[in-house]
Short mmCIF file of C-alpha atoms and ligand atoms in Angstrom, two decimals:
data_model
loop_
_atom_site.label_atom_id
_atom_site.label_comp_id
_atom_site.label_asym_id
_atom_site.label_seq_id
_atom_site.Cartn_x
_atom_site.Cartn_y
_atom_site.Cartn_z
CA MET A 247 5.90 18.49 -17.96
CA LYS A 248 4.48 17.98 -14.45
CA ARG A 249 6.79 16.95 -11.61
CA ALA A 250 5.68 14.59 -8.83
CA PHE A 251 7.45 13.86 -5.56
CA VAL A 252 6.67 10.41 -4.16
CA THR A 253 7.70 9.18 -0.71
CA GLY A 254 7.51 5.41 -0.30
CA ILE A 255 8.44 5.03 -3.98
CA THR A 256 10.15 1.66 -3.36
CA GLY A 257 6.96 0.08 -1.96
CA GLN A 258 4.07 -1.70 -3.69
CA ASP A 259 2.03 1.46 -4.32
CA GLY A 260 5.21 3.38 -5.17
CA TYR A 261 5.72 1.04 -8.12
CA TYR A 262 2.13 1.29 -9.46
CA LEU A 263 1.84 5.04 -8.89
CA THR A 264 5.20 5.76 -10.54
CA ARG A 265 4.17 3.63 -13.52
CA LEU A 266 0.91 5.56 -13.84
CA LEU A 267 2.62 8.96 -13.53
CA LEU A 268 5.24 8.04 -16.13
CA GLU A 269 2.46 6.95 -18.51
CA LYS A 270 0.88 10.36 -17.98
CA GLY A 271 4.13 12.12 -18.86
CA TYR A 272 5.29 13.16 -15.38
CA ASP A 273 8.84 13.44 -14.10
CA VAL A 274 8.87 11.37 -10.92
CA HIS A 275 11.20 12.00 -7.98
CA GLY A 276 11.37 9.76 -4.95
CA ILE A 277 13.28 9.33 -1.73
CA VAL A 278 14.79 6.03 -0.64
CA ARG A 279 16.05 5.08 2.77
CA ARG A 280 19.67 4.18 3.17
CA THR A 281 19.81 0.46 4.00
CA SER A 282 22.71 -1.99 4.24
CA SER A 283 21.40 -3.90 1.23
CA MET A 284 19.65 -2.28 -1.74
CA ASN A 285 15.86 -2.15 -1.58
CA ARG A 286 14.96 -0.77 -5.03
CA ARG A 287 13.89 -3.98 -6.76
CA ARG A 288 10.37 -2.79 -7.68
CA ILE A 289 11.66 0.44 -9.21
CA ASP A 290 14.46 -1.43 -11.00
CA GLN A 291 11.76 -3.73 -12.44
CA LEU A 292 9.76 -0.69 -13.59
CA LYS A 293 12.82 0.79 -15.32
CA GLU A 294 13.28 -2.52 -17.16
CA GLU A 295 9.59 -2.60 -18.15
CA MET A 296 9.59 1.05 -19.32
CA PRO A 297 13.15 1.69 -20.59
CA GLU A 298 11.99 4.68 -22.64
CA SER A 299 10.82 6.42 -19.43
CA ALA A 300 13.57 5.32 -17.05
CA ASP A 301 15.35 8.68 -17.21
CA ARG A 302 12.20 10.37 -15.86
CA ILE A 303 12.61 8.58 -12.52
CA THR A 304 15.03 10.24 -10.09
CA MET A 305 15.85 8.88 -6.67
CA GLN A 306 17.76 10.41 -3.81
CA TYR A 307 18.36 9.40 -0.23
CA GLY A 308 15.86 10.66 2.32
CA ASP A 309 13.60 9.71 5.17
CA VAL A 310 10.26 11.21 6.20
CA THR A 311 11.45 11.38 9.81
CA ASP A 312 14.20 13.84 8.75
CA ALA A 313 12.27 17.13 8.57
CA ALA A 314 15.21 19.33 7.61
CA ALA A 315 16.24 17.15 4.68
CA LEU A 316 12.62 16.84 3.54
CA ILE A 317 12.20 20.63 3.44
CA ARG A 318 15.41 20.97 1.44
CA VAL A 319 14.31 18.32 -1.08
CA VAL A 320 10.83 19.79 -1.55
CA MET A 321 12.12 23.35 -1.92
CA GLU A 322 14.77 22.25 -4.43
CA LEU A 323 12.46 20.04 -6.51
CA GLU A 324 9.43 22.36 -6.51
CA PRO A 325 7.03 19.50 -7.38
CA ASP A 326 3.48 20.11 -8.65
CA GLU A 327 2.16 17.12 -6.71
CA ILE A 328 3.38 15.35 -3.56
CA TYR A 329 2.26 11.79 -2.76
CA ASN A 330 3.06 10.71 0.80
CA LEU A 331 3.12 6.91 0.62
CA ALA A 332 5.99 6.38 3.07
CA ALA A 333 5.03 4.41 6.16
CA GLN A 334 5.86 1.53 8.45
CA SER A 335 2.88 -0.17 6.87
CA HIS A 336 2.65 -3.53 8.71
CA VAL A 337 -0.09 -3.52 11.37
CA ARG A 338 1.28 -6.50 13.37
CA VAL A 339 4.80 -5.04 13.35
CA SER A 340 3.48 -1.69 14.62
CA PHE A 341 2.80 -3.33 18.01
CA ASP A 342 6.53 -4.15 18.22
CA LYS A 343 7.70 -0.76 16.89
CA PRO A 344 5.12 1.78 18.14
CA GLY A 345 7.56 4.67 18.50
CA TYR A 346 9.05 4.32 15.06
CA THR A 347 5.60 3.78 13.55
CA GLN A 348 4.42 7.05 15.13
CA ALA A 349 7.52 8.88 13.87
CA ALA A 350 7.24 7.65 10.29
CA ASN A 351 3.46 7.51 9.86
CA ALA A 352 2.30 10.58 11.82
CA GLU A 353 5.28 12.93 12.21
CA GLY A 354 6.51 12.03 8.72
CA CYS A 355 3.24 13.34 7.29
CA LEU A 356 3.48 16.51 9.40
CA ASN A 357 7.07 17.11 8.25
CA LEU A 358 5.98 16.85 4.65
CA LEU A 359 2.98 19.14 5.16
CA GLU A 360 5.30 21.78 6.63
CA ALA A 361 7.60 21.47 3.62
CA MET A 362 4.57 21.75 1.33
CA ARG A 363 3.31 24.83 3.19
CA LEU A 364 6.64 26.57 2.61
CA LEU A 365 6.71 25.65 -1.09
CA ASN A 366 3.09 26.71 -1.53
CA GLN A 367 4.13 30.31 -0.70
CA ARG A 368 6.22 30.19 -3.88
CA LYS A 369 4.03 28.04 -6.19
CA PRO A 370 0.83 25.96 -5.95
CA VAL A 371 1.39 22.36 -4.93
CA ARG A 372 -1.03 19.49 -4.25
CA PHE A 373 -0.67 16.85 -1.52
CA TYR A 374 -1.93 13.27 -1.20
CA GLN A 375 -1.85 11.44 2.16
CA ALA A 376 -2.04 7.64 2.18
CA SER A 377 -4.74 7.17 4.81
CA THR A 378 -6.23 3.79 5.55
CA SER A 379 -9.33 1.76 6.42
CA GLU A 380 -7.46 0.62 9.55
CA MET A 381 -8.50 3.98 11.06
CA PHE A 382 -12.09 2.65 11.29
CA GLY A 383 -11.19 -0.33 13.49
CA GLY A 384 -13.76 -2.67 11.92
CA LEU A 385 -16.02 -2.96 14.98
CA PRO A 386 -19.38 -4.77 14.66
CA GLY A 387 -22.15 -2.52 13.37
CA THR A 388 -19.87 -0.16 11.40
CA VAL A 389 -20.07 -1.88 8.00
CA PRO A 390 -19.93 -0.47 5.34
CA GLN A 391 -17.41 2.18 6.33
CA SER A 392 -17.62 5.56 4.58
CA GLU A 393 -16.13 9.04 4.95
CA ASN A 394 -18.71 9.61 7.74
CA THR A 395 -17.81 6.56 9.85
CA ARG A 396 -16.21 7.35 13.22
CA PHE A 397 -12.55 6.36 13.62
CA HIS A 398 -11.67 3.72 16.22
CA PRO A 399 -7.99 2.85 15.61
CA ARG A 400 -6.89 -0.50 17.06
CA SER A 401 -3.10 -0.55 16.54
CA PRO A 402 -0.14 1.84 16.79
CA TYR A 403 -0.23 1.81 12.97
CA ALA A 404 -3.82 3.02 12.93
CA THR A 405 -3.46 5.61 15.71
CA ALA A 406 -0.52 7.16 13.84
CA LYS A 407 -2.51 7.17 10.59
CA VAL A 408 -5.44 8.89 12.35
CA ALA A 409 -3.04 11.63 13.49
CA ALA A 410 -1.74 12.01 9.92
CA PHE A 411 -5.31 12.15 8.60
CA HIS A 412 -6.11 15.04 10.95
CA HIS A 413 -2.81 16.83 10.19
CA THR A 414 -3.78 16.76 6.52
CA VAL A 415 -7.30 18.11 7.11
CA ASN A 416 -5.93 20.74 9.48
CA TYR A 417 -3.36 22.03 6.98
CA ARG A 418 -6.10 22.21 4.35
CA GLU A 419 -8.37 24.24 6.65
CA ALA A 420 -5.71 26.35 8.40
CA TYR A 421 -3.62 27.33 5.38
CA GLY A 422 -5.98 26.70 2.46
CA LEU A 423 -3.67 24.01 1.06
CA PHE A 424 -4.73 21.49 -1.59
CA ALA A 425 -4.32 18.46 0.68
CA CYS A 426 -6.35 15.23 0.33
CA ASN A 427 -6.71 11.98 2.25
CA GLY A 428 -7.28 8.80 0.29
CA ILE A 429 -8.81 6.35 2.79
CA LEU A 430 -7.79 3.21 0.96
CA PHE A 431 -9.00 -0.24 1.91
CA ASN A 432 -6.60 -3.20 1.47
CA HIS A 433 -5.13 -3.38 -2.00
CA GLU A 434 -2.88 -6.12 -3.21
CA SER A 435 -0.86 -7.23 -6.21
CA PRO A 436 1.93 -9.59 -7.22
CA LEU A 437 4.26 -6.90 -5.82
CA ARG A 438 2.67 -6.95 -2.36
CA GLY A 439 5.17 -7.46 0.49
CA GLU A 440 5.59 -11.14 1.32
CA ASN A 441 4.46 -10.77 4.96
CA PHE A 442 0.96 -9.46 4.22
CA VAL A 443 -1.60 -12.23 4.38
CA THR A 444 -2.66 -12.29 0.70
CA ARG A 445 0.85 -12.58 -0.70
CA LYS A 446 1.86 -14.99 2.04
CA ILE A 447 -1.01 -17.24 0.92
CA THR A 448 -0.44 -16.94 -2.85
CA LEU A 449 3.27 -17.65 -2.44
CA ALA A 450 2.50 -20.63 -0.22
CA ALA A 451 -0.09 -22.07 -2.62
CA ALA A 452 2.39 -21.82 -5.49
CA ARG A 453 5.38 -23.17 -3.54
CA ILE A 454 3.41 -26.08 -2.02
CA LYS A 455 2.20 -27.00 -5.50
CA GLU A 456 5.83 -27.04 -6.72
CA GLY A 457 6.98 -29.09 -3.70
CA MET A 458 9.05 -26.19 -2.33
CA GLN A 459 7.06 -25.80 0.93
CA THR A 460 4.96 -28.18 3.03
CA ASP A 461 2.51 -25.94 4.91
CA ILE A 462 1.55 -22.40 5.86
CA SER A 463 1.26 -20.85 9.34
CA LEU A 464 -1.40 -18.19 9.73
CA GLY A 465 -3.20 -16.30 12.49
CA ASN A 466 -6.87 -15.26 12.43
CA LEU A 467 -8.65 -16.83 9.44
CA ASP A 468 -11.98 -15.17 10.25
CA ALA A 469 -10.94 -11.54 9.76
CA GLU A 470 -12.73 -9.98 6.80
CA ARG A 471 -11.20 -7.46 4.42
CA ASP A 472 -12.29 -5.48 1.36
CA TRP A 473 -9.47 -6.46 -1.02
CA GLY A 474 -8.87 -4.59 -4.28
CA TYR A 475 -6.08 -4.39 -6.87
CA ALA A 476 -3.30 -1.85 -6.25
CA ALA A 477 -3.11 -0.81 -9.93
CA ASP A 478 -6.76 0.32 -9.78
CA TYR A 479 -6.26 2.16 -6.49
CA VAL A 480 -3.31 4.37 -7.53
CA GLU A 481 -5.55 5.82 -10.26
CA ALA A 482 -7.83 7.08 -7.49
CA MET A 483 -4.85 8.78 -5.80
CA TRP A 484 -4.04 10.65 -8.99
CA MET A 485 -7.71 11.52 -9.65
CA MET A 486 -8.02 13.10 -6.19
CA LEU A 487 -5.20 15.52 -7.02
CA GLN A 488 -6.75 16.43 -10.42
CA HIS A 489 -10.13 17.33 -8.87
CA HIS A 490 -11.04 21.02 -8.66
CA GLU A 491 -11.12 21.01 -4.85
CA PRO A 492 -9.31 19.04 -2.15
CA ASP A 493 -11.31 16.46 -0.22
CA ASP A 494 -11.12 13.04 1.48
CA PHE A 495 -12.31 9.85 -0.24
CA VAL A 496 -12.88 6.20 0.67
CA ILE A 497 -11.44 3.89 -1.99
CA ALA A 498 -12.74 0.32 -1.82
CA THR A 499 -14.58 -2.35 -3.80
CA GLY A 500 -17.64 -2.56 -1.50
CA GLU A 501 -17.20 -6.34 -1.11
CA SER A 502 -15.49 -8.19 1.71
CA HIS A 503 -14.10 -11.69 2.14
CA SER A 504 -12.51 -13.56 5.03
CA VAL A 505 -8.89 -14.69 5.13
CA ARG A 506 -10.32 -18.22 4.91
CA ASP A 507 -12.11 -17.29 1.63
CA PHE A 508 -8.85 -15.95 0.23
CA LEU A 509 -7.05 -19.13 1.23
CA ARG A 510 -9.71 -21.32 -0.41
CA GLU A 511 -9.72 -19.31 -3.64
CA ALA A 512 -5.91 -19.22 -3.91
CA PHE A 513 -5.41 -22.95 -3.30
CA ASP A 514 -8.32 -23.79 -5.64
CA ARG A 515 -6.38 -22.04 -8.39
CA VAL A 516 -3.54 -24.58 -8.03
CA GLY A 517 -5.91 -27.53 -7.53
CA LEU A 518 -5.29 -28.00 -3.77
CA ASN A 519 -7.43 -27.71 -0.64
CA GLY A 520 -5.96 -24.87 1.47
CA GLU A 521 -7.38 -26.15 4.79
CA ASP A 522 -5.20 -29.28 4.43
CA TYR A 523 -2.01 -27.20 4.63
CA VAL A 524 -2.82 -24.55 7.26
CA ARG A 525 -1.44 -24.41 10.79
CA ILE A 526 -2.66 -21.76 13.20
CA ASP A 527 0.23 -20.03 14.95
CA PRO A 528 -0.68 -17.58 17.75
CA LYS A 529 2.36 -15.46 16.91
CA TYR A 530 0.42 -14.08 13.95
CA LEU A 531 -2.50 -12.92 16.12
CA ARG A 532 -2.73 -9.25 17.05
CA PRO A 533 -3.38 -7.86 20.58
CA THR A 534 -6.41 -6.08 19.08
CA GLU A 535 -7.76 -7.39 15.78
CA VAL A 536 -9.70 -5.46 13.15
CA LEU A 537 -12.51 -7.89 12.41
CA HIS A 538 -14.52 -6.60 9.51
CA LEU A 539 -13.71 -3.97 6.92
CA CYS A 540 -15.91 -3.28 3.92
CA GLY A 541 -15.82 0.15 2.29
CA ASP A 542 -18.48 2.28 0.65
CA PRO A 543 -16.78 3.87 -2.39
CA GLY A 544 -19.94 5.82 -3.37
CA LYS A 545 -18.43 9.29 -2.95
CA ALA A 546 -15.37 8.47 -5.08
CA ARG A 547 -17.66 7.06 -7.77
CA GLU A 548 -19.95 10.08 -7.82
CA VAL A 549 -17.40 12.89 -7.38
CA LEU A 550 -14.28 11.50 -9.09
CA GLY A 551 -15.85 8.94 -11.43
CA TRP A 552 -13.58 6.24 -9.96
CA THR A 553 -14.61 2.57 -9.86
CA PRO A 554 -12.52 -0.56 -9.27
CA LYS A 555 -11.89 -2.64 -12.42
CA THR A 556 -10.61 -5.91 -10.94
CA SER A 557 -12.81 -8.44 -9.12
CA PHE A 558 -11.77 -10.44 -6.04
CA THR A 559 -11.44 -13.65 -8.09
CA GLU A 560 -9.39 -11.91 -10.79
CA LEU A 561 -7.11 -10.44 -8.12
CA VAL A 562 -6.48 -13.81 -6.45
CA GLN A 563 -5.85 -15.45 -9.79
CA LEU A 564 -3.39 -12.87 -11.06
CA MET A 565 -1.43 -13.07 -7.80
CA VAL A 566 -1.39 -16.89 -7.74
CA ASP A 567 -0.41 -17.12 -11.42
CA HIS A 568 2.47 -14.72 -10.86
CA ASP A 569 3.70 -16.68 -7.83
CA CYS A 570 3.38 -20.01 -9.66
CA GLU A 571 5.85 -18.71 -12.22
CA LEU A 572 8.21 -17.61 -9.40
CA ALA A 573 7.90 -20.98 -7.66
CA ARG A 574 8.51 -22.87 -10.90
CA ARG A 575 11.70 -20.89 -11.48
CA GLU A 576 12.73 -21.43 -7.87
CA ARG A 577 12.32 -25.18 -8.29
CA LEU A 578 14.24 -25.26 -11.55
CA TYR A 579 17.00 -23.19 -9.99
CA GLN A 580 17.19 -25.55 -7.02
CA GLU A 581 17.37 -28.53 -9.35
CA ILE A 582 20.54 -27.12 -10.87
CA GLY A 583 22.04 -26.64 -7.39
CA GLY A 584 21.22 -22.99 -6.58
CA GLN A 585 18.97 -21.57 -3.90
CA LEU A 586 16.34 -18.88 -4.36
CA SER A 587 13.63 -18.30 -1.82
CA PRO A 588 11.28 -15.45 -0.89
CA GLY A 589 11.74 -13.62 2.44
CA THR A 590 10.55 -15.22 5.67
CA ALA A 591 6.99 -14.27 6.50
CA SER A 592 5.85 -12.55 9.69
P1 NAP B 659 4.81 -0.74 1.45
O1 NAP B 659 4.92 -1.65 0.28
O2 NAP B 659 5.13 -1.24 2.80
O3 NAP B 659 5.72 0.55 1.13
C1 NAP B 659 6.02 1.49 2.14
C2 NAP B 659 7.05 2.46 1.59
O4 NAP B 659 7.39 3.41 2.61
C3 NAP B 659 8.38 1.78 1.18
O5 NAP B 659 8.88 2.45 0.06
C4 NAP B 659 9.25 2.06 2.39
O6 NAP B 659 10.63 2.04 2.09
C5 NAP B 659 8.81 3.48 2.70
N1 NAP B 659 9.19 3.94 4.03
C6 NAP B 659 8.99 3.34 5.22
N2 NAP B 659 9.46 4.12 6.22
C7 NAP B 659 9.98 5.22 5.64
C8 NAP B 659 10.64 6.38 6.12
N3 NAP B 659 10.84 6.57 7.43
N4 NAP B 659 11.05 7.32 5.24
C9 NAP B 659 10.87 7.14 3.91
N5 NAP B 659 10.26 6.06 3.38
C10 NAP B 659 9.82 5.11 4.23
O7 NAP B 659 3.34 -0.11 1.53
P2 NAP B 659 2.23 0.04 0.38
O8 NAP B 659 1.32 -1.12 0.45
O9 NAP B 659 2.87 0.44 -0.89
O10 NAP B 659 1.38 1.27 0.97
C11 NAP B 659 1.69 2.62 0.62
C12 NAP B 659 1.08 3.54 1.65
O11 NAP B 659 -0.33 3.35 1.69
C13 NAP B 659 1.54 3.33 3.08
O12 NAP B 659 1.57 4.58 3.71
C14 NAP B 659 0.47 2.46 3.70
O13 NAP B 659 0.42 2.66 5.10
C15 NAP B 659 -0.75 3.02 3.00
N6 NAP B 659 -1.88 2.11 2.81
C16 NAP B 659 -1.69 0.89 2.23
C17 NAP B 659 -2.77 0.06 2.00
C18 NAP B 659 -2.61 -1.29 1.32
O14 NAP B 659 -3.53 -2.10 1.42
N7 NAP B 659 -1.52 -1.52 0.60
C19 NAP B 659 -4.06 0.48 2.36
C20 NAP B 659 -4.22 1.73 2.94
C21 NAP B 659 -3.12 2.55 3.14
P3 NAP B 659 11.48 0.64 2.13
O15 NAP B 659 11.29 0.05 0.77
O16 NAP B 659 12.84 1.12 2.41
O17 NAP B 659 10.89 -0.19 3.22
O1 F7E B 660 -3.65 -8.71 7.44
C1 F7E B 660 -4.98 -11.63 9.18
C2 F7E B 660 -4.65 -10.40 10.00
O2 F7E B 660 -1.30 -7.93 7.36
C3 F7E B 660 -4.97 -8.91 6.97
C4 F7E B 660 -1.74 -2.96 5.29
O3 F7E B 660 -1.49 -2.69 3.93
O4 F7E B 660 -4.09 -3.13 4.89
C5 F7E B 660 -2.98 -3.83 5.40
O5 F7E B 660 -3.17 -4.13 6.77
C6 F7E B 660 -5.73 -9.81 7.94
C7 F7E B 660 -5.61 -9.39 9.40
O6 F7E B 660 -3.15 -6.57 6.28
C8 F7E B 660 -2.02 -13.69 9.04
O7 F7E B 660 -4.85 -10.63 11.39
C9 F7E B 660 -4.13 -13.96 9.45
O8 F7E B 660 -6.86 -9.48 10.01
O9 F7E B 660 -2.44 -8.63 5.22
P1 F7E B 660 -2.53 -7.98 6.53
P2 F7E B 660 -3.84 -5.50 7.25
O10 F7E B 660 -3.46 -5.70 8.66
O11 F7E B 660 -5.29 -5.51 6.93
C10 F7E B 660 -4.40 -1.90 5.55
C11 F7E B 660 -5.58 -1.26 4.85
C12 F7E B 660 -3.23 -1.01 5.68
O12 F7E B 660 -3.37 0.21 5.71
C13 F7E B 660 -1.93 -1.65 6.04
O13 F7E B 660 -0.83 -0.79 5.69
O14 F7E B 660 -5.15 -11.11 7.86
N1 F7E B 660 -3.94 -12.65 9.16
N2 F7E B 660 -2.96 -14.62 9.39
C14 F7E B 660 -2.63 -12.46 8.90
N3 F7E B 660 -1.96 -11.34 8.54
C15 F7E B 660 -0.61 -11.48 8.31
N4 F7E B 660 0.09 -10.38 7.91
N5 F7E B 660 0.03 -12.66 8.45
C16 F7E B 660 -0.62 -13.81 8.81
O15 F7E B 660 -0.02 -14.88 8.94
#
């Protein structure tokens, strides 16, 4: 039985990747940060959905900024595959927390690569780094972005991820390690954090429809993103580590849409006109915006045989339908005197 070590296991991708690895028969180990209130709801949901596999998920406390503890965990677990998903992953928030973002997103990756290098002296181990389309910066004239597009990071999040990208390539070249970068474009799901724009919109559409919310405040509606479905994208992560040689791959749909398009499509699904409910609030604008991202997944298709399975419209619909059910339950709960509401958006 293969053993995987996943950082960021409590996040959106942590849920979908763990589900995939369990389906493939892996033992999955993850680290969780100590927080004052428990933050394991996605993994608890997975254990409920797959009770027969729940005992193959093991969690322990850890943090990618704690190099010593990370080395101990990796050397004790001796995983076959390491997936580094841990990150301060919110671009807007990275402008407020640049130092922590650098520590978690860049140094965290380096800490894990060092741990992997030590373990690799004892047994072969493979490493996946969660790199991102934000590294490209989305400047005019760069679309579609591929593995050959020059990086132009436009946030502390992206600069840290560029450093992690290069750490990963450097460890591959310097020490001959099996270390890969997945350069993933935006991928979403009903488990997406509530303060990313897609989920913020699908929750708002559902809650406005149920009379639980009156409007939605957003920033730049003209930004364009290449949005795919997270469940499809974690398959690409796994495929990269099964390939016969380590490499870096863009994972994307090859299609982009504006935030305004997403808004229209989501509100259409509940029979409302999104533009009637939107307020523009400058607090959601970024000091430097990434205007247009659209990936070229040609290399992943040709080398790995990976293609996305879920269209933009299907993605929007599955997210809205999920949030309609949540909003309906929220309304019913409120009617009997309780209070249930999703986190405040930022
Ligand atoms: P997410 O939902 O925000 O999950 C991030 C995970 O990292 C959470 O489990 C979080 O723990 C954990 N984490 C944060 N800081 C940590 C630290 N110092 N030590 C250990 N764990 C830490 O993000 P996601 O959407 O699943 O994305 C997964 C990875 O892919 C991230 O690295 C992200 O930057 C990258 N990525 C995402 C996308 C996308 O569109 N989703 C695209 C490209 C790349 P808590 O639960 O405690 O917060
Ligand atoms: O913003 C605009 C915003 O925060 C998308 C992360 O997973 O994908 C994600 O980063 C666009 C931006 O995602 C609001 O200005 C408008 O242009 O959903 P987002 P992101 O910044 O693209 C990449 C690939 C990652 O790697 C990251 O980890 O939407 N936008 N109004 C807004 N965005 C937010 N969050 N909130 C708004 O109100």
